[in-house]
Amino acid sequence: MTRHPGLDTLRRDRLWLLLVLGAVAIALFPWTAYLSATLPSRHVTDHWDVAWPVFDLFEAAALVATVVALARCSSHLSMFASVAGTSLLCDAWFDTVTAGAGRDLGWALLEALVGELPLAVLCFWIAFEASVRVSAGVPASGADPPPAALPGRPAAGPADPRTSGSGAPSGGRTSR
């Protein structure tokens, strides 16, 4: 089995990655407490009309990439499906927490519960299934198992596959 150079780098740098990511995760707790205490509950922004359409385009691009990766049985399917699922969760979250009370909030909750959250679950399921298949050495489609030997090379076995009585068109002659 071939080793992936990127995985070797991750294994080698594992301690540094653990320290950096762990430190950032720990630092986010006091930062979040600070933001919670200091941010105003109401804020008006100048580019609201750009933020949402661009985010929706990102979400659409992530879903298109997932569809293409799924159609092509790409080894990148897990990554694209994870990005799409995450963007759907973010969309549901920000739609509901930024919606005004009443009808706006009702529509945001309906869209989240009927559309965005079920699609996010589907994307995460696809990502999980694709990653399990890839780690098991099965193509992303799951249609064909991986070959037992590399193409063009004979499979290792106890006996020579060519014998004099094989009835092959060569009449028992071999190319060796």
PDB file of C-alpha atoms in Angstrom:
ATOM      1  CA  MET A   1       0.000   0.000   0.000  1.00  0.00           C
ATOM      2  CA  THR A   2       1.368   3.403  -0.933  1.00  0.00           C
ATOM      3  CA  ARG A   3       1.790   6.051   1.699  1.00  0.00           C
ATOM      4  CA  HIS A   4       0.505   9.549   1.209  1.00  0.00           C
ATOM      5  CA  PRO A   5       3.216  12.184   1.774  1.00  0.00           C
ATOM      6  CA  GLY A   6       0.716  14.605   3.328  1.00  0.00           C
ATOM      7  CA  LEU A   7      -0.251  12.039   5.958  1.00  0.00           C
ATOM      8  CA  ASP A   8       3.416  11.459   6.778  1.00  0.00           C
ATOM      9  CA  THR A   9       3.821  15.210   7.325  1.00  0.00           C
ATOM     10  CA  LEU A  10       0.770  15.259   9.610  1.00  0.00           C
ATOM     11  CA  ARG A  11       2.150  12.341  11.633  1.00  0.00           C
ATOM     12  CA  ARG A  12       5.561  14.003  11.927  1.00  0.00           C
ATOM     13  CA  ASP A  13       4.121  17.380  12.937  1.00  0.00           C
ATOM     14  CA  ARG A  14       1.359  15.948  15.140  1.00  0.00           C
ATOM     15  CA  LEU A  15       2.666  17.402  18.410  1.00  0.00           C
ATOM     16  CA  TRP A  16       2.909  20.933  16.979  1.00  0.00           C
ATOM     17  CA  LEU A  17      -0.544  20.645  15.447  1.00  0.00           C
ATOM     18  CA  LEU A  18      -1.983  19.474  18.771  1.00  0.00           C
ATOM     19  CA  LEU A  19      -0.351  22.358  20.630  1.00  0.00           C
ATOM     20  CA  VAL A  20      -1.400  25.069  18.150  1.00  0.00           C
ATOM     21  CA  LEU A  21      -4.981  23.879  17.665  1.00  0.00           C
ATOM     22  CA  GLY A  22      -5.399  23.163  21.385  1.00  0.00           C
ATOM     23  CA  ALA A  23      -4.117  26.625  22.302  1.00  0.00           C
ATOM     24  CA  VAL A  24      -6.482  28.305  19.839  1.00  0.00           C
ATOM     25  CA  ALA A  25      -9.431  26.261  21.125  1.00  0.00           C
ATOM     26  CA  ILE A  26      -8.634  27.201  24.729  1.00  0.00           C
ATOM     27  CA  ALA A  27      -8.097  30.882  23.825  1.00  0.00           C
ATOM     28  CA  LEU A  28     -11.524  31.016  22.165  1.00  0.00           C
ATOM     29  CA  PHE A  29     -13.311  30.530  25.523  1.00  0.00           C
ATOM     30  CA  PRO A  30     -12.209  33.805  27.162  1.00  0.00           C
ATOM     31  CA  TRP A  31     -12.452  35.602  23.787  1.00  0.00           C
ATOM     32  CA  THR A  32     -16.061  34.439  23.434  1.00  0.00           C
ATOM     33  CA  ALA A  33     -16.843  35.582  26.986  1.00  0.00           C
ATOM     34  CA  TYR A  34     -15.330  38.979  26.196  1.00  0.00           C
ATOM     35  CA  LEU A  35     -17.365  39.324  22.980  1.00  0.00           C
ATOM     36  CA  SER A  36     -20.534  38.253  24.756  1.00  0.00           C
ATOM     37  CA  ALA A  37     -20.033  40.938  27.397  1.00  0.00           C
ATOM     38  CA  THR A  38     -18.968  43.779  25.089  1.00  0.00           C
ATOM     39  CA  LEU A  39     -20.801  43.443  21.757  1.00  0.00           C
ATOM     40  CA  PRO A  40     -24.028  45.392  21.343  1.00  0.00           C
ATOM     41  CA  SER A  41     -27.211  43.346  20.944  1.00  0.00           C
ATOM     42  CA  ARG A  42     -28.094  45.387  17.851  1.00  0.00           C
ATOM     43  CA  HIS A  43     -25.820  46.297  14.950  1.00  0.00           C
ATOM     44  CA  VAL A  44     -26.493  47.850  11.549  1.00  0.00           C
ATOM     45  CA  THR A  45     -24.178  46.984   8.690  1.00  0.00           C
ATOM     46  CA  ASP A  46     -23.596  48.672   5.353  1.00  0.00           C
ATOM     47  CA  HIS A  47     -23.047  45.529   3.266  1.00  0.00           C
ATOM     48  CA  TRP A  48     -25.928  43.294   4.384  1.00  0.00           C
ATOM     49  CA  ASP A  49     -27.150  43.100   0.792  1.00  0.00           C
ATOM     50  CA  VAL A  50     -23.765  41.648  -0.273  1.00  0.00           C
ATOM     51  CA  ALA A  51     -23.071  39.331   2.660  1.00  0.00           C
ATOM     52  CA  TRP A  52     -26.069  37.037   2.257  1.00  0.00           C
ATOM     53  CA  PRO A  53     -26.065  36.598  -1.543  1.00  0.00           C
ATOM     54  CA  VAL A  54     -22.315  35.891  -1.577  1.00  0.00           C
ATOM     55  CA  PHE A  55     -22.672  33.361   1.235  1.00  0.00           C
ATOM     56  CA  ASP A  56     -25.529  31.689  -0.658  1.00  0.00           C
ATOM     57  CA  LEU A  57     -23.304  31.525  -3.762  1.00  0.00           C
ATOM     58  CA  PHE A  58     -20.596  29.874  -1.663  1.00  0.00           C
ATOM     59  CA  GLU A  59     -23.160  27.407  -0.363  1.00  0.00           C
ATOM     60  CA  ALA A  60     -24.334  26.652  -3.909  1.00  0.00           C
ATOM     61  CA  ALA A  61     -20.731  26.185  -5.080  1.00  0.00           C
ATOM     62  CA  ALA A  62     -20.080  23.742  -2.235  1.00  0.00           C
ATOM     63  CA  LEU A  63     -23.195  21.758  -3.179  1.00  0.00           C
ATOM     64  CA  VAL A  64     -22.230  21.767  -6.885  1.00  0.00           C
ATOM     65  CA  ALA A  65     -18.726  20.561  -5.986  1.00  0.00           C
ATOM     66  CA  THR A  66     -20.285  17.791  -3.902  1.00  0.00           C
ATOM     67  CA  VAL A  67     -22.559  16.746  -6.775  1.00  0.00           C
ATOM     68  CA  VAL A  68     -19.656  16.721  -9.254  1.00  0.00           C
ATOM     69  CA  ALA A  69     -17.440  14.766  -6.840  1.00  0.00           C
ATOM     70  CA  LEU A  70     -20.249  12.288  -6.262  1.00  0.00           C
ATOM     71  CA  ALA A  71     -20.859  11.866 -10.011  1.00  0.00           C
ATOM     72  CA  ARG A  72     -17.148  11.371 -10.677  1.00  0.00           C
ATOM     73  CA  CYS A  73     -16.578   9.107  -7.661  1.00  0.00           C
ATOM     74  CA  SER A  74     -13.861  11.549  -6.607  1.00  0.00           C
ATOM     75  CA  SER A  75     -11.578  10.933  -3.666  1.00  0.00           C
ATOM     76  CA  HIS A  76     -12.380  14.559  -2.675  1.00  0.00           C
ATOM     77  CA  LEU A  77     -16.067  13.801  -2.094  1.00  0.00           C
ATOM     78  CA  SER A  78     -15.703  13.703   1.687  1.00  0.00           C
ATOM     79  CA  MET A  79     -14.083  17.140   1.755  1.00  0.00           C
ATOM     80  CA  PHE A  80     -16.663  18.800  -0.515  1.00  0.00           C
ATOM     81  CA  ALA A  81     -19.602  17.205   1.305  1.00  0.00           C
ATOM     82  CA  SER A  82     -18.171  18.353   4.653  1.00  0.00           C
ATOM     83  CA  VAL A  83     -17.837  21.928   3.385  1.00  0.00           C
ATOM     84  CA  ALA A  84     -21.392  21.850   2.008  1.00  0.00           C
ATOM     85  CA  GLY A  85     -22.801  20.459   5.271  1.00  0.00           C
ATOM     86  CA  THR A  86     -20.949  23.045   7.316  1.00  0.00           C
ATOM     87  CA  SER A  87     -22.148  25.906   5.120  1.00  0.00           C
ATOM     88  CA  LEU A  88     -25.741  24.657   5.445  1.00  0.00           C
ATOM     89  CA  LEU A  89     -25.414  24.583   9.257  1.00  0.00           C
ATOM     90  CA  CYS A  90     -23.984  28.112   9.237  1.00  0.00           C
ATOM     91  CA  ASP A  91     -26.789  29.305   6.982  1.00  0.00           C
ATOM     92  CA  ALA A  92     -29.431  27.818   9.282  1.00  0.00           C
ATOM     93  CA  TRP A  93     -27.763  29.328  12.347  1.00  0.00           C
ATOM     94  CA  PHE A  94     -27.353  32.837  10.979  1.00  0.00           C
ATOM     95  CA  ASP A  95     -30.795  32.874   9.336  1.00  0.00           C
ATOM     96  CA  THR A  96     -32.464  32.086  12.648  1.00  0.00           C
ATOM     97  CA  VAL A  97     -30.379  34.277  14.964  1.00  0.00           C
ATOM     98  CA  THR A  98     -30.523  37.328  12.679  1.00  0.00           C
ATOM     99  CA  ALA A  99     -34.228  37.024  11.843  1.00  0.00           C
ATOM    100  CA  GLY A 100     -36.601  39.571  13.300  1.00  0.00           C
ATOM    101  CA  ALA A 101     -39.316  38.406  15.662  1.00  0.00           C
ATOM    102  CA  GLY A 102     -42.584  37.131  14.223  1.00  0.00           C
ATOM    103  CA  ARG A 103     -43.007  36.091  10.599  1.00  0.00           C
ATOM    104  CA  ASP A 104     -39.276  36.441   9.717  1.00  0.00           C
ATOM    105  CA  LEU A 105     -38.266  34.121  12.530  1.00  0.00           C
ATOM    106  CA  GLY A 106     -41.005  31.637  11.582  1.00  0.00           C
ATOM    107  CA  TRP A 107     -39.761  31.454   7.990  1.00  0.00           C
ATOM    108  CA  ALA A 108     -36.139  31.149   9.123  1.00  0.00           C
ATOM    109  CA  LEU A 109     -37.033  28.258  11.436  1.00  0.00           C
ATOM    110  CA  LEU A 110     -39.104  26.550   8.737  1.00  0.00           C
ATOM    111  CA  GLU A 111     -36.277  26.826   6.186  1.00  0.00           C
ATOM    112  CA  ALA A 112     -33.773  25.534   8.737  1.00  0.00           C
ATOM    113  CA  LEU A 113     -35.879  22.580   9.905  1.00  0.00           C
ATOM    114  CA  VAL A 114     -37.233  21.536   6.495  1.00  0.00           C
ATOM    115  CA  GLY A 115     -34.345  22.465   4.206  1.00  0.00           C
ATOM    116  CA  GLU A 116     -30.948  23.389   5.560  1.00  0.00           C
ATOM    117  CA  LEU A 117     -30.581  21.025   8.524  1.00  0.00           C
ATOM    118  CA  PRO A 118     -31.779  17.866   6.699  1.00  0.00           C
ATOM    119  CA  LEU A 119     -29.494  18.720   3.756  1.00  0.00           C
ATOM    120  CA  ALA A 120     -26.603  19.272   6.163  1.00  0.00           C
ATOM    121  CA  VAL A 121     -27.221  15.850   7.733  1.00  0.00           C
ATOM    122  CA  LEU A 122     -27.293  14.303   4.244  1.00  0.00           C
ATOM    123  CA  CYS A 123     -24.000  16.006   3.323  1.00  0.00           C
ATOM    124  CA  PHE A 124     -22.339  14.841   6.544  1.00  0.00           C
ATOM    125  CA  TRP A 125     -23.605  11.292   5.934  1.00  0.00           C
ATOM    126  CA  ILE A 126     -22.134  11.397   2.407  1.00  0.00           C
ATOM    127  CA  ALA A 127     -18.837  12.722   3.808  1.00  0.00           C
ATOM    128  CA  PHE A 128     -18.718   9.985   6.438  1.00  0.00           C
ATOM    129  CA  GLU A 129     -19.540   7.200   3.990  1.00  0.00           C
ATOM    130  CA  ALA A 130     -16.989   8.495   1.470  1.00  0.00           C
ATOM    131  CA  SER A 131     -14.258   8.730   4.107  1.00  0.00           C
ATOM    132  CA  VAL A 132     -14.996   5.210   5.377  1.00  0.00           C
ATOM    133  CA  ARG A 133     -14.781   3.850   1.834  1.00  0.00           C
ATOM    134  CA  VAL A 134     -11.543   5.677   1.077  1.00  0.00           C
ATOM    135  CA  SER A 135      -9.926   4.535   4.332  1.00  0.00           C
ATOM    136  CA  ALA A 136     -10.996   0.961   3.520  1.00  0.00           C
ATOM    137  CA  GLY A 137      -9.441   1.254   0.058  1.00  0.00           C
ATOM    138  CA  VAL A 138     -12.770   1.114  -1.770  1.00  0.00           C
ATOM    139  CA  PRO A 139     -13.426   3.632  -4.562  1.00  0.00           C
ATOM    140  CA  ALA A 140     -15.778   6.483  -3.645  1.00  0.00           C
ATOM    141  CA  SER A 141     -18.582   4.929  -5.699  1.00  0.00           C
ATOM    142  CA  GLY A 142     -18.344   1.614  -3.908  1.00  0.00           C
ATOM    143  CA  ALA A 143     -19.116  -0.084  -7.241  1.00  0.00           C
ATOM    144  CA  ASP A 144     -15.893  -2.012  -7.682  1.00  0.00           C
ATOM    145  CA  PRO A 145     -13.493  -3.349  -5.069  1.00  0.00           C
ATOM    146  CA  PRO A 146      -9.860  -2.326  -5.449  1.00  0.00           C
ATOM    147  CA  PRO A 147      -7.727  -4.602  -7.648  1.00  0.00           C
ATOM    148  CA  ALA A 148      -5.796  -7.354  -5.890  1.00  0.00           C
ATOM    149  CA  ALA A 149      -2.661  -6.586  -7.930  1.00  0.00           C
ATOM    150  CA  LEU A 150      -1.431  -3.586  -9.823  1.00  0.00           C
ATOM    151  CA  PRO A 151      -2.575  -3.554 -13.470  1.00  0.00           C
ATOM    152  CA  GLY A 152      -0.055  -5.084 -15.847  1.00  0.00           C
ATOM    153  CA  ARG A 153       1.646  -7.142 -13.164  1.00  0.00           C
ATOM    154  CA  PRO A 154       0.837 -10.766 -12.416  1.00  0.00           C
ATOM    155  CA  ALA A 155      -0.661 -11.570  -9.076  1.00  0.00           C
ATOM    156  CA  ALA A 156       1.690 -13.284  -6.674  1.00  0.00           C
ATOM    157  CA  GLY A 157       0.853 -16.920  -6.264  1.00  0.00           C
ATOM    158  CA  PRO A 158       2.359 -20.305  -5.457  1.00  0.00           C
ATOM    159  CA  ALA A 159       2.611 -21.536  -9.065  1.00  0.00           C
ATOM    160  CA  ASP A 160       3.436 -20.143 -12.488  1.00  0.00           C
ATOM    161  CA  PRO A 161       0.104 -19.381 -14.208  1.00  0.00           C
ATOM    162  CA  ARG A 162       1.445 -20.621 -17.564  1.00  0.00           C
ATOM    163  CA  THR A 163       1.752 -24.376 -17.952  1.00  0.00           C
ATOM    164  CA  SER A 164       2.462 -26.516 -20.967  1.00  0.00           C
ATOM    165  CA  GLY A 165      -0.985 -28.116 -20.937  1.00  0.00           C
ATOM    166  CA  SER A 166      -2.979 -24.922 -20.546  1.00  0.00           C
ATOM    167  CA  GLY A 167      -4.487 -24.993 -24.016  1.00  0.00           C
ATOM    168  CA  ALA A 168      -3.381 -21.411 -24.562  1.00  0.00           C
ATOM    169  CA  PRO A 169      -3.026 -20.230 -28.179  1.00  0.00           C
ATOM    170  CA  SER A 170       0.735 -20.216 -27.709  1.00  0.00           C
ATOM    171  CA  GLY A 171       0.710 -24.038 -27.664  1.00  0.00           C
ATOM    172  CA  GLY A 172       2.522 -24.235 -24.382  1.00  0.00           C
ATOM    173  CA  ARG A 173       5.219 -21.738 -25.345  1.00  0.00           C
ATOM    174  CA  THR A 174       5.885 -18.864 -23.014  1.00  0.00           C
ATOM    175  CA  SER A 175       7.362 -15.460 -23.676  1.00  0.00           C
ATOM    176  CA  ARG A 176      10.115 -15.998 -21.131  1.00  0.00           C
TER     177      ARG A 176
END
